[in-house]
XYZ file of C-alpha atoms in Angstrom:
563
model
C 0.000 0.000 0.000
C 1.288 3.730 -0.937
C 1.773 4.873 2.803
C 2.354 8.490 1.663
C 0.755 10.437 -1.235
C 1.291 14.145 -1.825
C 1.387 16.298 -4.404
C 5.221 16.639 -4.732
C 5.968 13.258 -3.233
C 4.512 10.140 -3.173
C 6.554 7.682 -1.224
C 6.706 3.627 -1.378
C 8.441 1.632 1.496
C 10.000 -1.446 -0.968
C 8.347 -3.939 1.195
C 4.948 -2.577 0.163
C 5.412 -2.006 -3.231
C 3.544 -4.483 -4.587
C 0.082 -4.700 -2.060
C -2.909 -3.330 -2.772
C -3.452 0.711 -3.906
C -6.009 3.323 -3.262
C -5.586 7.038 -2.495
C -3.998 9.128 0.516
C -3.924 12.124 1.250
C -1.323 13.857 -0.384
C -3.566 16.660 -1.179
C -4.421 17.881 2.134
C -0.521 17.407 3.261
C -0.121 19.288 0.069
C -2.215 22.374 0.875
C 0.195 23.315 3.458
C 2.785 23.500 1.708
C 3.990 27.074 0.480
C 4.133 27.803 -2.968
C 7.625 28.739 -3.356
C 10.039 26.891 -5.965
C 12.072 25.489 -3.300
C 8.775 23.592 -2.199
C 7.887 22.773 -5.915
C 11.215 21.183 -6.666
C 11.558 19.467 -2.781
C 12.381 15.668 -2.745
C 14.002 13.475 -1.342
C 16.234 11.319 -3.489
C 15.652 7.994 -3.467
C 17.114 4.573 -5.300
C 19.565 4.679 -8.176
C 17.485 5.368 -11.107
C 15.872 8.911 -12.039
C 13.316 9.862 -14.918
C 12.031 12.827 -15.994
C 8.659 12.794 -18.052
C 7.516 15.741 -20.142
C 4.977 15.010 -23.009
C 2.311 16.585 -25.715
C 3.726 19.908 -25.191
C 2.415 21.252 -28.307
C 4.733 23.520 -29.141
C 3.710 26.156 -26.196
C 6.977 27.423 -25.400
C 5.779 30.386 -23.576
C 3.081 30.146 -19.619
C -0.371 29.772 -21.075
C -3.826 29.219 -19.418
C -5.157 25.564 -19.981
C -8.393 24.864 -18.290
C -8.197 20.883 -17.354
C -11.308 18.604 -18.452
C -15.019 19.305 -17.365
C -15.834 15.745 -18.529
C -13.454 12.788 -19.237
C -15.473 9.322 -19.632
C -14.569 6.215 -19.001
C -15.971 3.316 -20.715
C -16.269 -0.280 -19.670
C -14.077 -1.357 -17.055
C -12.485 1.770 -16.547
C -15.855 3.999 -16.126
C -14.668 6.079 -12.885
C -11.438 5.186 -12.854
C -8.490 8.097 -12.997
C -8.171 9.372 -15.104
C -11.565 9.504 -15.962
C -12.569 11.480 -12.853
C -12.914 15.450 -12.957
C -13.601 18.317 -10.741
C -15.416 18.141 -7.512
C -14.529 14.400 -7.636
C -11.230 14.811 -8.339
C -10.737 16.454 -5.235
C -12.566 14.455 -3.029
C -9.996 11.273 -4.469
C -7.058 12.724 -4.105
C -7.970 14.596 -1.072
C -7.387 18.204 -2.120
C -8.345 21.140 -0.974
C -10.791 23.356 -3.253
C -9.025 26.387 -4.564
C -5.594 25.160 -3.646
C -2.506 25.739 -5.981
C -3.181 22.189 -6.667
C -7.077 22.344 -7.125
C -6.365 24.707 -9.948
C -3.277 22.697 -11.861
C -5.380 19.514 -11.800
C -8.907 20.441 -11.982
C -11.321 22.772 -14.241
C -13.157 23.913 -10.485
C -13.105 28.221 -10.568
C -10.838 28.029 -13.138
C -11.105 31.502 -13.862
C -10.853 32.954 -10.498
C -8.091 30.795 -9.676
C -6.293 31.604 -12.862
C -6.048 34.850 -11.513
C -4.537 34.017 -8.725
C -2.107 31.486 -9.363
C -1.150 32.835 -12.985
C -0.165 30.712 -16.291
C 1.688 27.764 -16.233
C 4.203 26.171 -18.463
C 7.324 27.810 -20.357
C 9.884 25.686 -21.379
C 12.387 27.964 -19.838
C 10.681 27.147 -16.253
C 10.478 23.500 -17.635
C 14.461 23.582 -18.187
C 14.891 25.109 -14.617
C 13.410 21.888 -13.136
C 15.196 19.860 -14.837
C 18.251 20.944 -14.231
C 17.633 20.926 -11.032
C 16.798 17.589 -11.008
C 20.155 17.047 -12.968
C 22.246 18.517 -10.525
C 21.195 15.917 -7.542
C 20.684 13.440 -9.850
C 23.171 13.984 -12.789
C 22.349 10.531 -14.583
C 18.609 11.182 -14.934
C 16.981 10.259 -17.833
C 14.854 13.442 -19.753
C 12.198 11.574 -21.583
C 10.045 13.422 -24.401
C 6.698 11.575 -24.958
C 5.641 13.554 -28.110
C 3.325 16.050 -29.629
C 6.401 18.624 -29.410
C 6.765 20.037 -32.791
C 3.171 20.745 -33.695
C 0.983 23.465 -32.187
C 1.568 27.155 -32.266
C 2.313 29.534 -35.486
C 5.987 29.478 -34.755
C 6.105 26.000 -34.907
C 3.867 26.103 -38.169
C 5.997 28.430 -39.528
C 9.353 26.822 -39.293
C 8.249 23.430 -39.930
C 8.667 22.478 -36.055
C 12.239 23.977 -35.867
C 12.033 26.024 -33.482
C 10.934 23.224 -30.701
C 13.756 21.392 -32.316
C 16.140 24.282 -31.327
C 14.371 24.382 -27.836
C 14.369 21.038 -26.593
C 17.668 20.036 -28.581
C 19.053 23.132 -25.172
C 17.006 20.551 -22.792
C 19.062 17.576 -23.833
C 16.570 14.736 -23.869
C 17.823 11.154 -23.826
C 14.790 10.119 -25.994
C 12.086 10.931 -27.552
C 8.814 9.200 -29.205
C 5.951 11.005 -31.424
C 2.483 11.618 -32.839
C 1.603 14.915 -34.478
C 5.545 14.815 -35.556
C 4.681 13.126 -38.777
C 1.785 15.562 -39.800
C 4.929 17.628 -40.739
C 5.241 15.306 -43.812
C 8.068 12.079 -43.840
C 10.615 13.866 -45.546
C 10.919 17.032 -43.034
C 10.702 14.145 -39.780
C 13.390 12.698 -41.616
C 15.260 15.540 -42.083
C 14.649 16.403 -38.248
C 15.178 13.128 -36.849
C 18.910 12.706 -38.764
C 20.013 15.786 -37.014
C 18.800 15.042 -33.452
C 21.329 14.223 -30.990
C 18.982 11.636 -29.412
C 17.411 8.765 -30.300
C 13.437 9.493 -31.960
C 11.757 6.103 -30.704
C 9.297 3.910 -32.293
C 9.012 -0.218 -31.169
C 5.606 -0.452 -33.414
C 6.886 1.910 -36.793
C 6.999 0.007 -39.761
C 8.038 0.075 -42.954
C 4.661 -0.712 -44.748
C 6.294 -2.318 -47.818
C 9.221 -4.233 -46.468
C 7.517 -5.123 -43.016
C 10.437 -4.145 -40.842
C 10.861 -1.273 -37.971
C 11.798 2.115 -39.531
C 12.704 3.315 -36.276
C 14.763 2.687 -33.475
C 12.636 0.373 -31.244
C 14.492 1.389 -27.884
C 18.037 2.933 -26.240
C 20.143 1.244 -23.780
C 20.957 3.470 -20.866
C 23.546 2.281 -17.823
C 22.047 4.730 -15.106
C 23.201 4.014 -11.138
C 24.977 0.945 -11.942
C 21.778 -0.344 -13.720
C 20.843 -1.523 -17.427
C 17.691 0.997 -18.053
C 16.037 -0.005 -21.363
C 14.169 2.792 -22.671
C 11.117 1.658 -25.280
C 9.272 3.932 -27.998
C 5.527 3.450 -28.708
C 4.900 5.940 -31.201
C 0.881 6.833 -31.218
C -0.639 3.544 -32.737
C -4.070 5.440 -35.421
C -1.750 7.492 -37.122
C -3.298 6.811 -40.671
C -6.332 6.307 -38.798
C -6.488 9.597 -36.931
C -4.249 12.025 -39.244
C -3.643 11.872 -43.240
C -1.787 8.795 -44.179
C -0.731 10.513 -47.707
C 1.998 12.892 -45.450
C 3.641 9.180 -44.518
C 2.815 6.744 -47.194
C 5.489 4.306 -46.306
C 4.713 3.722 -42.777
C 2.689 1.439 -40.859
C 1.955 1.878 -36.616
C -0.567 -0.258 -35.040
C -0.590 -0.734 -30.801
C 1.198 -4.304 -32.176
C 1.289 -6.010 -28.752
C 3.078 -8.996 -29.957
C 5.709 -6.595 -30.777
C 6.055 -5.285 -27.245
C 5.895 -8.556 -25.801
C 9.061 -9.162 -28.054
C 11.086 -5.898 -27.849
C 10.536 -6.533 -23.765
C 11.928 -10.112 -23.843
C 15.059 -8.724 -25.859
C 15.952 -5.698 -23.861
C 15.675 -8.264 -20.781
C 17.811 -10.609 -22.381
C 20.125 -7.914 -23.642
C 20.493 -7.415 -19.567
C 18.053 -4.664 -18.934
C 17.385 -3.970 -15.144
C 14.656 -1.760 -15.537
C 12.576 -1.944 -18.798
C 10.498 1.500 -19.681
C 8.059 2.465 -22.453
C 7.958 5.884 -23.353
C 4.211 5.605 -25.060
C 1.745 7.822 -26.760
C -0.838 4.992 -26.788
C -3.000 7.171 -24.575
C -4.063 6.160 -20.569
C -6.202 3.138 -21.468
C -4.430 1.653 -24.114
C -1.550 1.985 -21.527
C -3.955 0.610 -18.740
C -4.629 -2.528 -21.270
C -1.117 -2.798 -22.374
C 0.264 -2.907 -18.880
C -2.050 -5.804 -18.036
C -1.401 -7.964 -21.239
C 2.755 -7.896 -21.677
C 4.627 -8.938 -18.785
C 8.360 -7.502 -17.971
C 7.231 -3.428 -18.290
C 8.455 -1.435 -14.884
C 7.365 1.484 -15.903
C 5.456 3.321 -18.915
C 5.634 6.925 -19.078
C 1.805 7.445 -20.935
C 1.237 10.365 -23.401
C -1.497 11.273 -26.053
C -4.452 11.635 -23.780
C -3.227 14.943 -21.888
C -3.841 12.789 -18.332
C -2.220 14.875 -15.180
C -2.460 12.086 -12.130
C -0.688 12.996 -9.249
C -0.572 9.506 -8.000
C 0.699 6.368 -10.665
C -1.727 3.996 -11.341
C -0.453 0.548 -10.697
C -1.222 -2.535 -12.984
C 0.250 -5.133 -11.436
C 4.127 -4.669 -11.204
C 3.952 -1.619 -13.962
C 3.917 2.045 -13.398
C 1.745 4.212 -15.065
C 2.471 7.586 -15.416
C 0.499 10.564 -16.533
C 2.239 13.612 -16.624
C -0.021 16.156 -18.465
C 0.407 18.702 -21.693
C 1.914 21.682 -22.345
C 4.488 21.904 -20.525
C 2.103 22.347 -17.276
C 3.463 19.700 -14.881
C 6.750 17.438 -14.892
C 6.892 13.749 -13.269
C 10.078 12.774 -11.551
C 10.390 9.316 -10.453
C 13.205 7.918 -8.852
C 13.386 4.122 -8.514
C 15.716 1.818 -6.585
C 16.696 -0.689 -8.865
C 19.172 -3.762 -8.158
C 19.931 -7.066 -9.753
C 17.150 -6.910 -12.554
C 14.129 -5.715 -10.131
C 12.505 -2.819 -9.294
C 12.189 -2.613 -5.395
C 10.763 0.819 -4.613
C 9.646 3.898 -6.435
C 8.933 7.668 -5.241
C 6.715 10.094 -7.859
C 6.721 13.468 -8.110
C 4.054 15.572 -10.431
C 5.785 18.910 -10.394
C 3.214 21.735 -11.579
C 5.111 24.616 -13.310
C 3.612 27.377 -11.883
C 5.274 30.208 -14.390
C 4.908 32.923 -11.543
C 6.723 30.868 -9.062
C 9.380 28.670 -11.302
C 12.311 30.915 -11.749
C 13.110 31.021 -15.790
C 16.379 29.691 -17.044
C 18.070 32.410 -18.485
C 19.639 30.275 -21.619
C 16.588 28.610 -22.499
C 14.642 32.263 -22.243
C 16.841 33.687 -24.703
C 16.553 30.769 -26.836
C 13.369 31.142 -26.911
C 12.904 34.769 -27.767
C 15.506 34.315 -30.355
C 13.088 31.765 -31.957
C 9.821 33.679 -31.898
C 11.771 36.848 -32.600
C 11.016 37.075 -36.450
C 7.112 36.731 -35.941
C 7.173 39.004 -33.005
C 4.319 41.687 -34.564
C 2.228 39.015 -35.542
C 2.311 36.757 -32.971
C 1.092 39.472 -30.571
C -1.106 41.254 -33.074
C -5.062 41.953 -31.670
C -7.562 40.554 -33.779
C -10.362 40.501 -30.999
C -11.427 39.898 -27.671
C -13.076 37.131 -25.907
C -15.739 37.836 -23.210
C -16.424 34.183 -22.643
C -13.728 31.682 -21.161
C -12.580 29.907 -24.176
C -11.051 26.311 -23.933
C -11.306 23.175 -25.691
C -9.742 19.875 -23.699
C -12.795 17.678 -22.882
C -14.961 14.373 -24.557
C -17.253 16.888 -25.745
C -18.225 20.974 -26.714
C -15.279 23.245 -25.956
C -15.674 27.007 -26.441
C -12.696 27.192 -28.774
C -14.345 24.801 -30.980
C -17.847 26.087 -30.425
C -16.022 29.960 -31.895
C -14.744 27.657 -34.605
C -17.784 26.276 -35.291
C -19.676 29.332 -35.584
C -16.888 31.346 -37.683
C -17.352 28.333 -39.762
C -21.207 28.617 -40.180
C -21.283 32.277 -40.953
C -18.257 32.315 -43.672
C -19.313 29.317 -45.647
C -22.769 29.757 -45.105
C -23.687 26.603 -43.904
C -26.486 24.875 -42.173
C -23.862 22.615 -39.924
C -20.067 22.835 -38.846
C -17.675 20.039 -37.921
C -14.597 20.892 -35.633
C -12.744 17.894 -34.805
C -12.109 17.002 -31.291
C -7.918 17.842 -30.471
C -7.446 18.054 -26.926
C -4.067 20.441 -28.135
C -4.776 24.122 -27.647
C -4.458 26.662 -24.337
C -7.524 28.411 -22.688
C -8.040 32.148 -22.950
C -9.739 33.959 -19.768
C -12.948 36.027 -20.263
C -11.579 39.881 -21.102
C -8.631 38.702 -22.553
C -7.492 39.829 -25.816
C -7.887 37.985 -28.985
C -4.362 37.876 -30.290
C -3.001 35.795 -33.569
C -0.919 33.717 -31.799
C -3.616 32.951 -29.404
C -6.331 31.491 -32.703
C -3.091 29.455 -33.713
C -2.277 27.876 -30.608
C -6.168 26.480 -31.128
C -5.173 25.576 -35.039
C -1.762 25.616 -36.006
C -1.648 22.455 -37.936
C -0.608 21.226 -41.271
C -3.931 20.570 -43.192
C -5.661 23.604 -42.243
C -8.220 24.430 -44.911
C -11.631 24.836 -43.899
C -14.076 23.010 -46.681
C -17.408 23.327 -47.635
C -19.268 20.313 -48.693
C -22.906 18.787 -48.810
C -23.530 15.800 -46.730
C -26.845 14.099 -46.083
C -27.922 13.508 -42.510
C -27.355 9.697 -42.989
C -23.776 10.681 -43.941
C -23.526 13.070 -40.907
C -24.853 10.197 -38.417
C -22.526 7.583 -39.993
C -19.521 10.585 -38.969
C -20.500 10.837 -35.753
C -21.306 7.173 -34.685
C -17.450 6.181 -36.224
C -16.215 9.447 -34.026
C -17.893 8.180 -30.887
C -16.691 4.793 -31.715
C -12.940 6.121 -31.747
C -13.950 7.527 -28.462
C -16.373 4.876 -26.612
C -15.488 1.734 -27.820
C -15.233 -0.803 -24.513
C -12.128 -2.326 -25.723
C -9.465 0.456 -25.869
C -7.193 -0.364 -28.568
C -9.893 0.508 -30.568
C -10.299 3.970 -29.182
C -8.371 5.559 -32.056
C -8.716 9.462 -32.028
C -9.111 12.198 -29.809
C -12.279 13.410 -28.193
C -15.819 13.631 -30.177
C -15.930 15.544 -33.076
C -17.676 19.551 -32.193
C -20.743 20.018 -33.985
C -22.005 23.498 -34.792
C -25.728 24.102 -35.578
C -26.901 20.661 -34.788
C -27.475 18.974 -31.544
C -27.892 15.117 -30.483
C -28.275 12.972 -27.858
C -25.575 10.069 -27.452
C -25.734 7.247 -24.833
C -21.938 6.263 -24.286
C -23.230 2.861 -23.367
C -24.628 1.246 -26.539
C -22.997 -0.094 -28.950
C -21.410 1.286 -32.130
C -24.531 2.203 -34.355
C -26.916 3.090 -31.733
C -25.029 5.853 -29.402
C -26.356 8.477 -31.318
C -29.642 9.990 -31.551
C -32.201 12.737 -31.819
C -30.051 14.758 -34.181
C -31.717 18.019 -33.999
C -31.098 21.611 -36.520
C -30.966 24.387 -33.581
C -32.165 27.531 -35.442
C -35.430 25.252 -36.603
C -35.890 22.665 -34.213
C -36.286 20.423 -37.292
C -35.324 16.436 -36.472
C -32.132 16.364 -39.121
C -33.331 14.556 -41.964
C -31.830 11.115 -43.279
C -32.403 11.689 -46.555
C -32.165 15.614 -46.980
C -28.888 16.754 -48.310
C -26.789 19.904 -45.891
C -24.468 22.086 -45.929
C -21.794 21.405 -43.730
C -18.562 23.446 -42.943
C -15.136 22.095 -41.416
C -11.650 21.927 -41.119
C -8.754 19.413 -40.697
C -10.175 17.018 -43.052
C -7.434 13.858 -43.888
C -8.095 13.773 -47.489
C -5.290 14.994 -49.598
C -6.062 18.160 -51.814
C -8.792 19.405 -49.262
C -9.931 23.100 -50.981
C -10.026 25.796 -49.000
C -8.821 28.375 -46.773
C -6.644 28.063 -43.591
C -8.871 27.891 -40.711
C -6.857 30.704 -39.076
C -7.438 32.694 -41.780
C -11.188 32.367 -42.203
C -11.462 32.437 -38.084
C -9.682 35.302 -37.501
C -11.871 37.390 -40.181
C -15.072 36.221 -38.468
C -13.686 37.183 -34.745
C -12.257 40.997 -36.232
C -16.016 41.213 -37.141
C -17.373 40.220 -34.394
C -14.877 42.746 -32.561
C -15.498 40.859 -28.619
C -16.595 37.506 -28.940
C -19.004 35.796 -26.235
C -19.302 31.793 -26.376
C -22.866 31.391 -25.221
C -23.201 28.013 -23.012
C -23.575 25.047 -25.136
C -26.366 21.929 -23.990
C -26.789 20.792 -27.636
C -25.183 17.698 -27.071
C -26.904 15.554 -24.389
C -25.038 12.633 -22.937
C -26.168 9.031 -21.079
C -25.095 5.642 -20.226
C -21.401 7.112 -18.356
C-alpha cells in the first residue's frame, strides 16, 4: 500500500510495493505546503534510477492558461477510474483542498478565479529550470520526451517544427517518441530526426512495404549501476487519426506482440529496468500494462492525463504527466539485480509565476519567436467568454470555430474535430493571432465546404464516438468527439457502435435532421489529400475581427447518457 501520497511526493516503502493501492492524502498534506520553488522542486532522493517525463507539449513554449477537463469518460471497465474522474470528484480522491494551488493545476473547479490568482503555467524555460535541477542531484537522470512537441503554435507552423527542435535540442533529452511529428510530412521528420542528438523512438513503426521497424525500437541506458532499457511506442491510429498521404510508407498499429518481443530482448540484452515511453494514450496503456509482462514502468502520453498519484497494474507504473508543458513527473526508482524494489513520484506543476526562468533557455526562446514578433502578438479581438477546448465533448474554442465556420461558408452545420491540443483564454482577454493558432496551427488547415446528407452526418458521428467509446481500448483511435455546430444530439456512451447516437436536432429550426435531406456542412482538418479551402486561421480570424469581442454562449446541444 502507498503509505504516503502528496502532491510533490509520493513515497513507497519497498516492502509494500507491490500490495494493494487506493488514495492518501497527499492533497491535504499538500495544501500546506507554500508555494515557493524550493517547495515545488523538494524531494528526497531515493534509489539509483531517475526519470524525468515531459509530453504533448504542443509547441507552447511560452506560460499559457489551460483549463483541465469538465468531462473525461470512461468506458467499460475503466468507467470512474483516474483518469476519468474530474472536478469536484477529483478532489474528493485525491484529497485536495478546493481552490488550492493544486485544485487549480489539476482540476477545471473556478478556473477563472483561480487563474487569476495562481497565474499561467508552463514555459519551457521554467520546464528547463526543473530539470536541471533535477540534474544537478541526480546527474544521470533520464529526460524523456513523450511527443506532440513540434506541432501546435504559429511558430512551430511556420518553421516546420524547428524552433521546438532548437528548444528542446538546449534541454538535452535522452529520448524521444511522437504523434503529431509526422503531420509535418516524412521527408521534413526525416530531415529532423537525422540531425537530433537523441534517439526518436518507435518499437511499433513500420516500414509498410518491407515489413520491418523504420525506427529505433528502444536505447540502452547504464544509469546508477543499472541496465535501463528505454522503449518507444509511437501513437498507434496514425493513418487512422491524421492523413496517411503525409507518410505513405509507414505502418503503426498498438502491435502487442511486438512489445511482448522488444521486452523479452531488452531483458535478455540485460536490462534492469525496462520502460516504455508511449503515446498509446491512458487506457491503451492501462490494457497494455495488463497484457505484456516484464514493463516497470510506462511513461503514458497522447491523452493529456495529469495524475498525481501512478496507477499501478500489477508490477507496472503508469504515469500521466499532463500537456503543455504544465506539470513534470520525476520518479526515482531503486533498482538492483534486474528488479525494481521501490519507487517515489513526483508531479511537479510549473507554476510560471513561481518557477524561476532559465536564463539560456529564455533567450533561446525569444531568439526563436523573434522574427514573428508583430504578428504573434497582433489583436484581432477579444473574448468575453472563457474559451477552452480539452474535454470528450463541446469546448468554447471549438464552439467559436464552429460558428466562424457557419457564418463564412454559409452553412447549415459545422464540424470541428475534437484535439485536446490548444491553451484556454480567460474572459476579457485579448484575442491575439498567436492565441487562434495555438487552437489551429496544424498542417492541413483548410476549412471546406461540402454537402452531406444527414445519414452521412450520423454515420460521422457514430465512427467518431466509436474512436472515443469503444469498450475495448485499442480501438479507441482518435481524440475526443468531433464539435458540432448548428446541430445537436443525444448520445448514450453505453450502446454499442450504431446506436449511441440519436435525436439529431437543426438548432435555429428545431427540425429532427433529416436522413435523406442533403446539408451544408462546414469544417476543417479534413485527412483527405487536396482538401480546398482556406486556412482555418485565416477564415477564423476574419469572423472574430467582425465580431470585434466575442461571447461563447453556453452550449447543452449535445446531451449525454449511459457514463
Amino acid at each position: 500500500m502507498i503509505s504516503r501520497r502528496d502532491f510533490l511526493q509520493a513515497t513507497v516503502a519497498a516492502s509494500a510495493l507491490w500490495g494493494a493501492s487506493g488514495v492518501g492524502n497527499w492533497g491535504r498534506l499538500a495544501a500546506q505546503q507554500a508555494l515557493t520553488q524550493d517547495k515545488l522542486l523538494e524531494f528526497d532522493d531515493y534509489g539509483n534510477v531517475t526519470l524525468i517525463h515531459i509530453t504533448d507539449i504542443h509547441a507552447q513554449m511560452k506560460p499559457v492558461w489551460f483549463r483541465e477537463p469538465e468531462i473525461n469518460l470512461g468506458v467499460g471497465e475503466v468507467n470512474g477510474l483516474p483518469p476519468h474522474v474530474t472536478g469536484a470528484d477529483f478532489l474528493k480522491l485525491f484529497n485536495i483542498e478546493t481552490g488550492s494551488p493544486h485544485a487549480y493545476a489539476l482540476t477545471y473547479e473556478d478556473f477563472v478565479a483561480l487563474a487569476k490568482g495562481y497565474g499561467r503555467m508552463g514555459g519551457l524555460d521554467r520546464c528547463a529550470t526543473v530539470i536541471k535541477a533535477i540534474r544537478a542531484a541526480r546527474p544521470d537522470a533520464l529526460l524523456l520526451d513523450g511527443g506532440d512537441t513540434w506541432q501546435g503554435s504559429l511558430t512551430a507552423e511556420r518553421t516546420k517544427g524547428q524552433d521546438m527542435v532548437n528548444v528542446m535540442n538546449a534541454l538535452k533529452p535522452d529520448a524521444m517518441t511522437s504523434h503529431w511529428e509526422f503531420t509535418l510530412g516524412i521527408d521534413r521528420v526525416t530531415e529532423i530526426v537525422e540531425g537530433l542528438a537523441f534517439p526518436f523512438l518507435g518499437a511499433n513503426i513500420f516500414d509498410a512495404e518491407w515489413d520491418e521497424p523504420a525506427y529505433e525500437p528502444y536505447k540502452m541506458f547504464e544509469v546508477g549501476g543499472a541496465q535501463v532499457a528505454v522503449i518507444g511506442q509511437a501513437f498507434p491510429y496514425l493513418p487512422i487519426a491524421n492523413p496517411k498521404w503525409m507518410f505513405p510508407n509507414l505502418s503503426f498499429g498498438v502491435r502487442e506482440e511486438r512489445m511482448a518481443e522488444v521486452v523479452q530482448e531488452v531483458r535478455d540484452a540485460g536490462a534492469d529496468l525496462v520502460v516504455v515511453l508511449s503515446h498509446n494514450g491512458f487506457d491503451v496503456d492501462r490494457k497494455m500494462a495488463g497484457n505484456v509482462p516484464g514493463i516497470d514502468v510506462i511513461l503514458t502520453g497522447h491523452t493529456h492525463d495529469a495524475l498525481p498519484e501512478p496507477v499501478m497494474v500489477g508490477q507496472t507504473l503508469l504515469i500521466a504527466s499532463g500537456s503543455n508543458g504544465k506539470f513534470i513527473s520525476r520518479v526515482d526508482l531503486d533498482v538492483q539485480n534486474g528488479q525494481m524494489l521501490g519507487f517515489r513520484h513526483k508531479l511537479i506543476p510549473i507554476f510560471a509565476d513561481v518557477i524561476e526562468p532559465d536564463a539560456e533557455v529564455a533567450a533561446l526562446i525569444d531568439a526563436e519567436r523573434a522574427p514573428f514578433k508583430a504578428e504573434l502578438e497582433e489583436v484581432i479581438g477579444t473574448t468575453d467568454s472563457l474559451l477552452y477546448r480539452r474535454g470528450n465533448f463541446n469546448g468554447t474554442w471549438d464552439d467559436l470555430i464552429c460558428n466562424a465556420l457557419i457564418d463564412e461558408h454559409q452553412a447549415d452545420i459545422a464540424l470541428s474535430p475534437g484535439f485536446r491540443w490548444g491553451p484556454s483564454l480567460l474572459p476579457g482577454d485579448s484575442i491575439t493571432r498567436e492565441d487562434l493558432h495555438n487552437a489551429t496551427a496544424m498542417s492541413y488547415p483548410a476549412a471546406y465546404r461540402s454537402e452531406m446528407t444527414g445519414e452521412t452526418l450520423h454515420t460521422i458521428l457514430e465512427d467518431v464516438a466509436d474512436n472515443l467509446f469503444n469498450p475495448d481500448p485499442y480501438y479507441q483511435q482518435g481524440g475526443d468527439m468531433v464539435r458540432v455546430g448548428g446541430m445537436g444530439y443525444h448520445i448514450d456512451v453505453s450502446k454499442p457502435q450504431g446506436s449511441r447516437i440519436t435525436n439529431m436536432t437543426m438548432l435555429k429550426t428545431g427540425e429532427a435532421v433529416d436522413s435523406a435531406k442533403t446539408y451544408v456542412v462546414a469544417g476543417w482538418a479534413s485527412v483527405n489529400e487536396g482538401t480546398e479551402g482556406p486556412a482555418i486561421w485565416d477564415l477564423v480570424e476574419g469572423w472574430i475581427r467582425k465580431q470585434g469581442a466575442v461571447t461563447i454562449d453556453p452550449n447543452s446541444s449535445v446531451q449525454v447518457t449511459g457514463a
